[in-house]
């Protein structure tokens, strides 16, 4: 069912976000990369998801991030928006 698939992928994006949030060094590395190479940062996020058995697409990550109310995340999106 398409709805189940979407929920699982959305859930994966949420879990991956939590995983990144729990690792300040990884979060900072991704933030720095996003400032210099936004598409590369997105690829790194998707690769981390695959490695962590939480596969996501860049569209799913972008959609999930658009729902976040965290100020740091909003700033990251504003800075990286051009390349995403």
Coordinates of N, CA, C and O in Angstrom, one line a residue:
X1 N 0.8 -1.2 0.0 CA 0.0 0.0 0.0 C 0.9 1.2 0.0 O 1.9 1.3 0.8
X2 N 0.6 2.2 -0.8 CA 1.4 3.4 -1.0 C 1.4 4.2 0.3 O 2.5 4.7 0.7
X3 N 0.3 4.2 1.1 CA 0.3 5.0 2.3 C 1.2 4.4 3.3 O 2.0 5.1 4.0
X4 N 1.3 3.0 3.4 CA 2.2 2.4 4.3 C 3.6 2.7 4.0 O 4.5 2.9 4.8
X5 N 3.9 2.6 2.7 CA 5.3 2.9 2.2 C 5.7 4.3 2.6 O 6.8 4.5 3.1
X6 N 4.8 5.3 2.4 CA 5.1 6.7 2.7 C 5.3 6.8 4.2 O 6.2 7.5 4.6
X7 N 4.5 6.2 5.0 CA 4.6 6.3 6.5 C 6.0 5.7 6.9 O 6.7 6.3 7.7
X8 N 6.4 4.5 6.3 CA 7.6 3.9 6.7 C 8.8 4.9 6.3 O 9.7 5.1 7.1
X9 N 8.8 5.4 5.1 CA 9.8 6.3 4.7 C 9.9 7.6 5.5 O 10.9 8.0 5.9
X10 N 8.7 8.1 5.8 CA 8.6 9.3 6.7 C 9.2 9.0 8.1 O 9.9 9.8 8.7
X11 N 8.8 7.8 8.6 CA 9.3 7.4 9.8 C 10.9 7.2 9.8 O 11.6 7.5 10.7
X12 N 11.4 6.7 8.7 CA 12.8 6.5 8.5 C 13.5 7.9 8.6 O 14.5 8.1 9.2
X13 N 12.9 8.9 7.9 CA 13.5 10.2 8.0 C 13.5 10.8 9.4 O 14.5 11.4 9.8
X14 N 12.4 10.5 10.1 CA 12.4 11.0 11.5 C 13.4 10.3 12.4 O 14.1 11.0 13.2
X15 N 13.5 9.0 12.2 CA 14.5 8.3 13.0 C 16.0 8.7 12.6 O 16.8 8.8 13.5
X16 N 16.2 8.9 11.3 CA 17.5 9.3 10.9 C 17.8 10.7 11.5 O 19.0 11.0 11.9
X17 N 16.9 11.6 11.5 CA 17.0 12.9 12.1 C 17.4 12.8 13.6 O 18.4 13.4 14.0
X18 N 16.8 11.9 14.3 CA 17.1 11.7 15.7 C 18.5 11.1 15.8 O 19.2 11.5 16.8
X19 N 18.9 10.3 15.0 CA 20.2 9.7 15.0 C 21.3 10.8 14.8 O 22.3 10.8 15.5
X20 N 21.1 11.6 13.8 CA 22.0 12.7 13.5 C 22.0 13.7 14.7 O 23.1 14.2 15.1
X21 N 20.9 14.0 15.2 CA 20.8 14.9 16.4 C 21.6 14.4 17.6 O 22.1 15.2 18.4
X22 N 21.6 13.1 17.8 CA 22.2 12.5 18.9 C 23.8 12.4 18.8 O 24.5 12.1 19.7
X23 N 24.3 12.8 17.6 CA 25.7 12.8 17.3 C 26.1 14.2 16.9 O 26.2 14.5 15.8
X24 N 26.5 15.0 17.9 CA 26.8 16.4 17.6 C 28.0 16.6 16.6 O 27.9 17.5 15.8
X25 N 28.9 15.7 16.6 CA 30.0 15.8 15.6 C 29.5 15.6 14.2 O 29.9 16.3 13.3
X26 N 28.7 14.5 14.1 CA 28.1 14.2 12.7 C 27.2 15.3 12.3 O 27.3 15.8 11.1
X27 N 26.4 15.9 13.2 CA 25.5 17.0 12.8 C 26.3 18.2 12.4 O 26.0 18.8 11.3
X28 N 27.4 18.5 13.1 CA 28.2 19.7 12.7 C 28.9 19.4 11.3 O 29.0 20.3 10.5
X29 N 29.4 18.2 11.1 CA 30.1 17.9 9.8 C 29.1 18.0 8.7 O 29.4 18.6 7.6
X30 N 27.8 17.6 8.9 CA 26.8 17.7 7.8 C 26.5 19.1 7.6 O 26.3 19.6 6.5
X31 N 26.4 19.9 8.7 CA 26.1 21.3 8.5 C 27.2 22.1 7.7 O 26.9 22.8 6.8
X32 N 28.4 21.8 8.1 CA 29.5 22.4 7.3 C 29.5 22.0 5.9 O 29.7 22.8 5.0
X33 N 29.3 20.7 5.6 CA 29.2 20.3 4.2 C 28.1 20.9 3.5 O 28.2 21.3 2.3
X34 N 26.9 21.1 4.2 CA 25.8 21.7 3.5 C 26.1 23.1 3.1 O 25.6 23.6 2.1
X35 N 26.9 23.8 3.9 CA 27.2 25.2 3.5 C 28.1 25.3 2.3 O 28.0 26.2 1.5
X36 N 28.9 24.3 2.1 CA 29.8 24.3 0.9 C 29.3 23.5 -0.2 O 29.6 23.8 -1.4
X37 N 28.6 22.4 0.1 CA 28.2 21.4 -1.0 C 26.8 20.8 -0.5 O 26.8 19.7 -0.1
X38 N 25.7 21.6 -0.7 CA 24.4 21.1 -0.2 C 24.0 19.8 -0.8 O 23.5 18.9 -0.1
X39 N 24.3 19.6 -2.1 CA 23.9 18.3 -2.7 C 24.7 17.2 -2.1 O 24.2 16.1 -1.9
X40 N 26.0 17.4 -1.9 CA 26.8 16.4 -1.3 C 26.4 16.1 0.1 O 26.4 14.9 0.5
X41 N 25.9 17.1 0.9 CA 25.4 16.8 2.2 C 24.2 16.0 2.2 O 24.0 15.1 3.0
X42 N 23.3 16.2 1.2 CA 22.1 15.4 1.1 C 22.4 14.0 0.7 O 21.9 13.0 1.2
X43 N 23.4 13.8 -0.2 CA 23.9 12.5 -0.5 C 24.4 11.8 0.7 O 24.2 10.6 0.9
X44 N 25.2 12.5 1.6 CA 25.8 12.0 2.8 C 24.6 11.6 3.8 O 24.7 10.5 4.4
X45 N 23.6 12.4 3.9 CA 22.5 12.0 4.7 C 21.8 10.8 4.2 O 21.5 9.9 5.0
X46 N 21.6 10.7 2.9 CA 20.9 9.5 2.4 C 21.8 8.3 2.6 O 21.3 7.2 2.9
X47 N 23.1 8.4 2.4 CA 24.1 7.3 2.6 C 24.1 6.9 4.1 O 24.1 5.7 4.4
X48 N 24.0 7.8 5.0 CA 24.0 7.5 6.4 C 22.7 6.7 6.7 O 22.7 5.7 7.5
X49 N 21.6 7.1 6.1 CA 20.3 6.4 6.2 C 20.4 4.9 5.8 O 20.0 4.0 6.5
X50 N 21.1 4.8 4.6 CA 21.2 3.4 4.1 C 22.1 2.6 5.0 O 21.8 1.4 5.3
X51 N 23.2 3.2 5.5 CA 24.1 2.5 6.4 C 23.4 2.1 7.7 O 23.8 1.1 8.4
X52 N 22.5 2.9 8.1 CA 21.8 2.7 9.4 C 20.5 1.9 9.3 O 19.7 1.9 10.2
X53 N 20.3 1.4 8.1 CA 19.1 0.6 7.8 C 17.8 1.5 8.0 O 16.8 1.0 8.4
X54 N 18.0 2.8 7.6 CA 16.9 3.7 7.6 C 16.9 4.4 6.2 O 17.1 5.6 6.1
X55 N 16.7 3.7 5.1 CA 16.8 4.3 3.8 C 15.8 5.4 3.6 O 14.6 5.3 4.0
X56 N 16.3 6.5 3.0 CA 15.5 7.7 2.7 C 16.0 8.2 1.3 O 17.1 8.0 0.9
X57 N 15.1 9.0 0.7 CA 15.5 9.7 -0.5 C 15.7 11.2 -0.1 O 15.2 11.6 1.0
X58 N 16.3 11.9 -1.0 CA 16.5 13.3 -0.7 C 15.2 14.1 -0.6 O 15.0 14.9 0.3
X59 N 14.2 13.7 -1.4 CA 12.9 14.3 -1.3 C 12.2 14.0 0.1 O 11.6 14.9 0.7
X60 N 12.4 12.8 0.6 CA 11.8 12.5 1.9 C 12.5 13.3 3.0 O 11.8 13.8 3.9
X61 N 13.8 13.4 2.9 CA 14.5 14.2 3.9 C 14.1 15.7 3.8 O 13.8 16.3 4.9
X62 N 14.0 16.2 2.6 CA 13.5 17.6 2.5 C 12.1 17.8 3.0 O 11.8 18.8 3.7
X63 N 11.2 16.9 2.7 CA 9.9 16.9 3.2 C 9.8 16.9 4.7 O 9.1 17.6 5.4
X64 N 10.6 16.0 5.3 CA 10.6 15.8 6.8 C 11.2 17.1 7.4 O 10.6 17.6 8.4
X65 N 12.3 17.6 6.9 CA 12.9 18.8 7.4 C 11.9 20.0 7.4 O 12.0 20.9 8.3
X66 N 11.1 20.0 6.4 CA 10.1 21.2 6.3 C 9.1 21.1 7.4 O 8.4 22.2 7.7
X67 N 8.9 20.0 8.1 CA 8.0 19.9 9.2 C 8.6 20.2 10.5 O 7.9 20.3 11.5
X68 N 9.9 20.3 10.6 CA 10.6 20.5 11.9 C 10.5 21.9 12.3 O 10.6 22.9 11.5
X69 N 10.3 22.1 13.6 CA 10.1 23.5 14.2 C 11.4 23.9 14.9 O 11.5 25.0 15.4
X70 N 12.5 23.1 14.8 CA 13.8 23.4 15.4 C 14.4 24.6 14.7 O 14.6 24.6 13.5
X71 N 14.8 25.6 15.5 CA 15.4 26.8 14.9 C 16.7 26.5 14.1 O 17.0 27.0 13.0
X72 N 17.6 25.7 14.7 CA 18.9 25.3 14.0 C 18.6 24.7 12.7 O 19.3 24.9 11.7
X73 N 17.6 23.8 12.6 CA 17.3 23.1 11.4 C 16.8 24.1 10.4 O 17.2 24.1 9.2
X74 N 15.9 25.0 10.8 CA 15.4 26.0 9.9 C 16.5 26.9 9.3 O 16.5 27.2 8.1
X75 N 17.5 27.3 10.2 CA 18.6 28.0 9.7 C 19.5 27.3 8.7 O 19.9 27.8 7.7
X76 N 19.7 26.0 9.0 CA 20.4 25.1 8.1 C 19.7 25.1 6.7 O 20.4 25.2 5.7
X77 N 18.4 24.9 6.7 CA 17.7 24.9 5.5 C 17.8 26.2 4.7 O 17.9 26.1 3.5
X78 N 17.7 27.3 5.4 CA 17.8 28.6 4.7 C 19.2 28.7 4.0 O 19.3 29.2 2.9
X79 N 20.2 28.3 4.7 CA 21.6 28.4 4.2 C 21.8 27.4 3.0 O 22.6 27.7 2.1
X80 N 21.3 26.2 3.1 CA 21.6 25.2 2.2 C 20.5 25.1 1.1 O 20.7 24.4 0.1
X81 N 19.5 25.9 1.2 CA 18.4 25.8 0.2 C 18.8 25.9 -1.2 O 18.3 25.2 -2.1
X82 N 19.7 26.7 -1.6 CA 20.1 26.9 -3.0 C 20.6 25.6 -3.6 O 20.3 25.4 -4.8
X83 N 21.2 24.7 -2.9 CA 21.7 23.5 -3.5 C 20.8 22.3 -3.3 O 21.0 21.3 -3.9
X84 N 19.8 22.4 -2.4 CA 18.9 21.3 -2.2 C 17.9 21.3 -3.3 O 17.3 20.6 -3.7

